[in-house]
């Protein structure tokens, strides 16, 4: 195997990994502060990507330009959903919450189906079909830019979590909710904002990576599953773990596809999940 | 300062506190005694705002705190150092302390408060970047108290601070508490260790089955046979 | 909450169910297809509930069992001319082995519930991807059954006959479920569900019962898989091996009331016809609209009745009782 092809696959894997890392990080945020395993997480991203398509077809605005607006929209959506739907259901237990999100998967997939039909769609942007050539690598601009945004957002979120009061409050709630309450922290408010940020990030990232993907109604669940695999591999609730796990899964998938073909490549993340759950259940970096 | 009257509270349909009456005046160090299960923790949590009450009244100074949550109680100046310390395990000493002062009331003065607290507890200053989970029970207790102080409490409530601590650490903890009280901090202390808490306090209450069964000056309580009865069920 | 509800004890749920079940036989032919699919889901939900509700093992891998049943009997029919009436037991055997292996493995590795759910999910996805790419299994095109329409090879000209067959399956499954629920076995399973360590401490053979629950559920599901294959007369991964069908099964059971005996019956009985009706009313215009309305219905139900329809029924019943004078209330 020529080294250039290997390198190409590795770089591509890292770039996809950055995107996986961001999705997983935002899902970890929602999970650790709200206690909700959001099976519908990827569907929000899919919704955002379809939103970018709508925006392009209706207004001819390039996807990258609407990303900030999508963030705001999805932030509000997240807060609203948390307050009105998630919070009441979580009072009945974590399992009820997970079942709710499964229901939401159903809703969103079919919402997309109704609004946009079942055909595969591609959304062109100013960067589509153009490559950055840095010998020996040929890197498609959409993936490069998309993954760069994802990486920056992920790092920014991580810094916020580790260095700011807001981030500390989130981690406090995740580590010991009662103790956090005793600090006088407004738990409900922080949870709602964290939820909003988690969903909002998906709203931003969707348009930014849309040029790289082919859209289809079932893609949401696929993204959620990858994010889940990343979370478990890195350690459930572990923010750093989500980021590193994302890179690992991205590279594993890419190299797997290279050596064994597409289907096997798609199977590798699931195989990793099974192995991690069976033999290193707390993830590579330890849990939570 | 703190006035609790007719307080009834519990968990769901299980009532633990039955018409509790309690008073803590400014500058006092008051002990709350009772065996495991007498209701001390429930009372502490209700006063701190973690648990709702079904009847009765809690007031602090001229602030009505009945039915208010932790945000309001911390606002008013009541801070609970909970049973089991409840430090944030994966955060450093420094982060724990910062969180102690995160509420809007003490927040503006947090940097200065942090320096003062670290002066008070040099051991914590040494370990400021150590993760709380890796500390011993005694060190965590110190951290929990320090964290409570970060919120500039007017009344500090402690739930079983000596639990699980080595005797030396218990002495140090109580020395710190006495020092703080001498400097003007009002303290309410729930303890199973009768001798220790009555020695440190001026007044005390004895709880049994969710009620206050005895109250008085600590030195008298220490010699009152009824105190022993509450613990052993007999004279 | 998961105890047997007063409202569903005794003989009259059976009678009610039989009345509902026999109704489609009197209906026009257009309704019979809905009825068949409804009963199929009732069957699959009852089967899932044995391991997911009664034994409390939240398993998302049932597509593996469904596919095992469907593909085994179909392959045997296509390549060896074995009638699916026999092939279905082979399918059940394969599924049982897979199920018991999963149960054994999770026990050996002491998987907590979330990990168990995720492992089964991952295995289901692996199964789906594998089937989609193996040519012998038809890959993504699937396999078609030779159509001859003779009952000897589990094919019927009249759809009503299919309905009767699935109804028999359902009655069998509900009967088995009832037997499990009311016997010592069921007690052990529910003890396992509620507190595994306590159950282990009092001597319940944990592994044996976990494997029993999973094996039974798997076998039943596989039989359903064969039925479905015979009804559709083809198999393909998107219908039989994808996790979408498992999600539906779980959601229907949840809506009905997980862990109860009649919950998995009530759930699909309400939701599948509702979905079909919605498809009729809304589906002709926009594809997926009926599913969307359907999904919203599900979310609303979960939001307002997290313990399912039967749970809400029970709560309403208790609230109503609380209003009656004390002298009237019988010991509960």
Coordinates of C-alpha atoms in Angstrom, one line a residue, chain C:
Chain C
X1 CA -46.0 0.5 38.8
X2 CA -45.0 -2.6 37.0
X3 CA -47.1 -4.8 39.2
X4 CA -49.9 -6.6 37.6
X5 CA -52.6 -4.0 37.3
X6 CA -56.0 -4.7 39.0
X7 CA -57.6 -3.5 35.8
X8 CA -56.2 -6.4 33.8
X9 CA -56.5 -9.3 36.1
X10 CA -58.8 -12.2 35.6
X11 CA -60.5 -13.6 32.6
X12 CA -62.2 -10.6 31.1
X13 CA -59.1 -9.2 29.4
X14 CA -58.9 -12.5 27.5
X15 CA -62.5 -12.2 26.5
X16 CA -62.1 -8.6 25.4
X17 CA -59.0 -9.5 23.4
X18 CA -60.7 -12.4 21.7
X19 CA -63.6 -10.2 20.7
X20 CA -61.2 -7.6 19.2
X21 CA -59.2 -10.3 17.6
X22 CA -62.1 -12.0 15.9
X23 CA -63.5 -8.8 14.6
X24 CA -61.4 -8.6 11.4
X25 CA -62.7 -11.9 10.3
X26 CA -66.0 -10.2 9.8
X27 CA -64.5 -7.2 8.0
X28 CA -63.9 -6.4 4.4
X29 CA -60.8 -7.6 2.7
X30 CA -59.1 -4.2 2.7
X31 CA -59.0 -4.2 6.5
X32 CA -57.5 -7.7 6.7
X33 CA -54.0 -6.5 5.8
X34 CA -54.0 -3.9 8.5
X35 CA -55.2 -6.6 10.9
X36 CA -52.4 -8.9 9.9
X37 CA -49.7 -6.4 10.4
X38 CA -51.3 -5.3 13.7
X39 CA -51.4 -8.8 15.0
X40 CA -47.8 -9.4 13.8
X41 CA -46.7 -6.4 15.9
X42 CA -48.8 -7.6 18.9
X43 CA -46.9 -10.9 18.6
X44 CA -43.5 -9.3 18.3
X45 CA -44.2 -6.9 21.2
X46 CA -45.3 -9.7 23.5
X47 CA -42.2 -11.6 22.5
X48 CA -40.0 -8.6 23.2
X49 CA -41.7 -7.9 26.4
X50 CA -40.7 -11.3 27.8
X51 CA -37.0 -10.2 27.9
X52 CA -37.5 -6.4 27.8
X53 CA -40.4 -6.0 30.2
X54 CA -40.7 -9.0 32.4
X55 CA -37.1 -9.8 32.8
X56 CA -36.1 -6.1 32.5
X57 CA -33.3 -6.6 30.0
X58 CA -33.6 -3.8 27.6
X59 CA -32.5 -5.5 24.4
X60 CA -32.3 -3.6 21.2
X61 CA -31.1 -6.5 19.2
X62 CA -34.3 -8.3 18.2
X63 CA -33.9 -7.5 14.5
X64 CA -31.2 -10.2 14.7
X65 CA -33.8 -12.7 15.8
X66 CA -36.4 -11.6 13.3
X67 CA -33.9 -11.9 10.5
X68 CA -32.6 -15.2 11.8
X69 CA -36.0 -16.7 11.6
X70 CA -36.9 -15.1 8.2
X71 CA -33.6 -15.8 6.5
X72 CA -33.1 -19.3 7.8
X73 CA -36.5 -20.6 6.7
X74 CA -36.2 -18.8 3.4
X75 CA -32.8 -20.1 2.6
X76 CA -33.8 -23.6 3.5
X77 CA -36.8 -23.3 1.3
X78 CA -34.9 -21.8 -1.7
X79 CA -31.9 -24.1 -1.6
X80 CA -33.1 -27.3 -0.1
X81 CA -36.8 -27.2 -0.7
X82 CA -37.5 -27.5 3.0
X83 CA -41.0 -26.3 3.9
X84 CA -41.0 -23.3 6.1
X85 CA -43.3 -25.1 8.5
X86 CA -40.1 -27.0 9.5
X87 CA -37.7 -24.2 8.5
X88 CA -39.2 -21.9 11.0
X89 CA -38.1 -24.1 13.9
X90 CA -34.6 -24.1 12.4
X91 CA -34.8 -20.4 12.4
X92 CA -36.0 -20.3 16.0
X93 CA -33.1 -22.6 16.9
X94 CA -30.6 -20.2 15.3
X95 CA -32.2 -17.2 17.0
X96 CA -32.2 -19.0 20.4
X97 CA -28.6 -19.8 20.1
X98 CA -27.7 -16.2 19.3
X99 CA -29.9 -14.9 22.1
X100 CA -28.6 -17.2 24.7
X101 CA -25.0 -16.4 23.6
X102 CA -25.7 -12.7 24.0
X103 CA -27.3 -13.3 27.4
X104 CA -24.3 -15.5 28.5
X105 CA -21.8 -13.0 27.3
X106 CA -23.4 -10.1 29.0
X107 CA -23.6 -12.0 32.2
X108 CA -19.9 -13.1 32.1
X109 CA -18.8 -9.5 31.5
X110 CA -21.3 -8.2 34.1
X111 CA -22.7 -5.6 31.7
X112 CA -24.8 -2.9 33.4
X113 CA -28.2 -2.2 31.7
X114 CA -27.1 0.7 29.5
X115 CA -24.1 -1.3 28.2
X116 CA -26.2 -4.3 27.5
X117 CA -28.6 -2.2 25.5
X118 CA -25.8 -0.7 23.5
X119 CA -24.1 -4.0 22.9
X120 CA -27.3 -5.4 21.5
X121 CA -27.8 -2.3 19.4
X122 CA -24.3 -2.7 18.0
X123 CA -24.8 -6.4 17.3
X124 CA -28.0 -5.6 15.5
X125 CA -26.3 -3.0 13.3
X126 CA -23.5 -5.4 12.6
X127 CA -26.0 -8.0 11.6
X128 CA -27.7 -5.5 9.3
X129 CA -24.5 -4.5 7.7
X130 CA -23.3 -8.0 7.3
X131 CA -26.6 -9.2 5.7
X132 CA -26.6 -6.2 3.4
X133 CA -23.2 -7.2 2.0
X134 CA -23.3 -11.0 1.8
X135 CA -24.5 -12.2 -1.5
X136 CA -25.6 -15.6 -0.3
X137 CA -28.0 -13.8 1.9
X138 CA -29.2 -11.7 -1.0
X139 CA -27.3 -8.6 0.1
X140 CA -29.4 -5.5 -0.1
X141 CA -31.6 -6.9 -2.8
X142 CA -32.9 -9.6 -0.6
X143 CA -34.3 -13.0 -1.5
X144 CA -37.6 -13.9 -3.1
X145 CA -39.5 -16.9 -2.2
X146 CA -40.8 -19.2 -5.0
X147 CA -44.5 -18.5 -5.2
X148 CA -46.7 -21.5 -5.4
X149 CA -49.5 -20.7 -3.0
X150 CA -49.8 -24.1 -1.4
X151 CA -50.4 -24.3 2.3
X152 CA -47.8 -27.1 2.5
X153 CA -45.1 -24.6 2.0
X154 CA -46.7 -22.0 4.3
X155 CA -48.3 -19.9 1.6
X156 CA -52.0 -19.1 1.4
X157 CA -54.1 -17.7 -1.3
X158 CA -56.5 -16.2 1.1
X159 CA -55.2 -13.4 3.4
X160 CA -57.7 -14.4 6.0
X161 CA -55.8 -17.6 6.5
X162 CA -52.6 -15.6 7.2
X163 CA -54.6 -13.7 9.8
X164 CA -55.7 -16.8 11.5
X165 CA -52.1 -18.1 11.5
X166 CA -50.7 -15.0 13.2
X167 CA -53.6 -14.9 15.6
X168 CA -52.7 -18.4 16.7
X169 CA -49.2 -17.2 17.2
X170 CA -50.4 -14.3 19.3
X171 CA -52.6 -16.5 21.4
X172 CA -49.7 -18.8 22.0
X173 CA -47.4 -16.0 22.9
X174 CA -49.8 -14.3 25.2
X175 CA -50.5 -17.7 26.8
X176 CA -46.8 -18.3 27.3
X177 CA -46.4 -14.8 28.6
X178 CA -49.2 -15.3 31.1
X179 CA -47.8 -18.7 32.2
X180 CA -44.4 -17.0 32.7
X181 CA -45.9 -14.1 34.5
X182 CA -47.9 -16.2 37.0
X183 CA -45.5 -19.0 37.7
X184 CA -42.3 -19.1 39.8
X185 CA -40.3 -18.5 36.7
X186 CA -42.0 -15.2 36.1
X187 CA -41.5 -14.3 39.7
X188 CA -37.8 -15.0 39.4
X189 CA -37.6 -13.0 36.2
X190 CA -39.3 -10.0 37.8
X191 CA -37.1 -10.3 40.8
X192 CA -34.1 -10.2 38.5
X193 CA -35.5 -7.1 36.8
X194 CA -36.2 -5.2 40.0
X195 CA -33.0 -6.0 41.9
X196 CA -30.6 -8.3 40.4
X197 CA -28.2 -8.4 43.3
X198 CA -30.9 -9.1 45.8
X199 CA -32.3 -11.8 43.6
X200 CA -28.8 -13.4 43.4
X201 CA -28.4 -13.1 47.1
X202 CA -31.5 -15.1 47.8
X203 CA -30.4 -17.8 45.4
X204 CA -32.1 -17.1 42.1
X205 CA -29.9 -18.6 39.4
X206 CA -29.3 -15.4 37.5
X207 CA -27.6 -16.7 34.4
X208 CA -30.0 -19.5 33.9
X209 CA -33.0 -17.3 34.0
X210 CA -31.5 -14.5 31.9
X211 CA -30.7 -17.1 29.2
X212 CA -34.2 -18.5 29.5
X213 CA -35.8 -15.2 29.0
X214 CA -33.6 -14.2 26.1
X215 CA -33.9 -17.6 24.4
X216 CA -37.6 -17.7 24.6
X217 CA -38.0 -14.2 23.3
X218 CA -35.6 -14.9 20.5
X219 CA -37.3 -18.1 19.5
X220 CA -40.7 -16.4 19.4
X221 CA -39.4 -13.5 17.5
X222 CA -37.8 -15.8 14.9
X223 CA -41.1 -17.6 14.4
X224 CA -42.6 -14.2 13.7
X225 CA -39.9 -13.5 11.2
X226 CA -40.7 -16.6 9.2
X227 CA -44.4 -15.7 9.2
X228 CA -43.6 -12.2 8.0
X229 CA -41.3 -13.6 5.3
X230 CA -44.1 -15.9 4.1
X231 CA -46.6 -13.1 4.1
X232 CA -44.4 -10.8 2.1
X233 CA -42.9 -13.6 0.1
X234 CA -39.5 -12.0 0.2
X235 CA -36.9 -11.1 2.7
X236 CA -34.6 -8.1 2.6
X237 CA -32.4 -6.4 5.2
X238 CA -34.2 -3.1 5.4
X239 CA -37.4 -4.7 6.6
X240 CA -36.1 -7.6 8.6
X241 CA -32.7 -6.6 9.9
X242 CA -32.7 -2.9 10.5
X243 CA -33.2 -1.5 13.9
X244 CA -36.1 0.6 12.8
X245 CA -38.4 -2.3 13.4
X246 CA -37.0 -2.9 16.9
X247 CA -37.5 0.8 17.7
X248 CA -41.1 0.4 16.7
X249 CA -41.6 -2.7 18.7
X250 CA -40.1 -1.0 21.8
X251 CA -42.1 2.1 21.4
X252 CA -45.4 0.3 21.0
X253 CA -44.7 -1.8 24.1
X254 CA -43.7 1.3 26.0
X255 CA -46.9 3.1 25.0
X256 CA -48.9 0.1 26.1
X257 CA -47.0 -0.4 29.3
X258 CA -43.7 -2.1 29.6
X259 CA -43.5 -5.2 31.8
X260 CA -47.2 -5.7 32.1
X261 CA -48.9 -8.6 30.6
X262 CA -51.3 -6.8 28.3
X263 CA -49.3 -3.7 27.7
X264 CA -47.6 -5.1 24.6
X265 CA -51.0 -6.2 23.3
X266 CA -52.7 -2.9 23.9
X267 CA -49.9 -0.7 22.5
X268 CA -49.8 -2.1 18.9
X269 CA -53.6 -2.7 18.9
X270 CA -54.0 1.0 19.4
X271 CA -51.1 2.3 17.4
X272 CA -50.8 0.2 14.3
X273 CA -54.3 0.7 13.1
X274 CA -54.0 4.4 14.0
X275 CA -50.9 4.5 11.8
X276 CA -52.7 2.8 8.9
X277 CA -55.7 5.1 9.3
X278 CA -53.4 8.1 9.2
X279 CA -51.7 6.7 6.1
X280 CA -55.1 6.5 4.5
X281 CA -56.0 10.0 5.4
X282 CA -52.7 11.7 4.9
X283 CA -50.4 9.4 3.2
X284 CA -51.6 9.8 -0.3
X285 CA -50.5 13.4 -0.5
X286 CA -47.1 13.5 1.1
X287 CA -45.1 10.4 1.8
X288 CA -44.3 10.1 5.4
X289 CA -46.9 12.5 6.7
X290 CA -48.8 9.8 8.4
X291 CA -45.7 8.5 10.0
X292 CA -44.9 12.0 11.2
X293 CA -48.3 12.4 12.8
X294 CA -47.8 8.9 14.2
X295 CA -44.5 9.9 15.7
X296 CA -45.9 13.0 17.2
X297 CA -48.7 10.9 18.7
X298 CA -46.1 8.6 20.2
X299 CA -44.1 11.5 21.7
X300 CA -47.2 13.0 23.2
X301 CA -48.2 9.7 24.7
X302 CA -44.7 9.2 26.2
X303 CA -44.7 12.8 27.4
X304 CA -48.0 12.5 29.3
X305 CA -48.0 8.9 30.2
X306 CA -44.4 7.7 30.7
X307 CA -45.6 4.5 32.3
X308 CA -47.7 3.6 29.3
X309 CA -51.4 3.4 28.6
X310 CA -52.0 0.7 31.2
X311 CA -50.1 2.8 33.7
X312 CA -52.2 5.8 33.0
X313 CA -55.3 3.6 33.2
X314 CA -54.2 2.3 36.6
X315 CA -53.5 5.8 37.9
X316 CA -56.9 7.0 36.8
X317 CA -58.5 4.0 38.4
X318 CA -56.7 4.7 41.7
X319 CA -57.6 8.3 41.6
X320 CA -61.2 7.4 41.0
X321 CA -61.2 5.0 43.9
X322 CA -59.7 7.7 46.2
X323 CA -62.8 9.7 45.6
X324 CA -65.2 7.0 46.8
X325 CA -66.2 6.8 50.4
X326 CA -63.8 4.8 52.5
X327 CA -66.4 2.1 53.3
X328 CA -66.6 1.2 49.7
X329 CA -63.0 0.6 49.0
X330 CA -62.0 -3.0 49.0
X331 CA -58.6 -4.1 50.3
X332 CA -56.1 -3.5 47.6

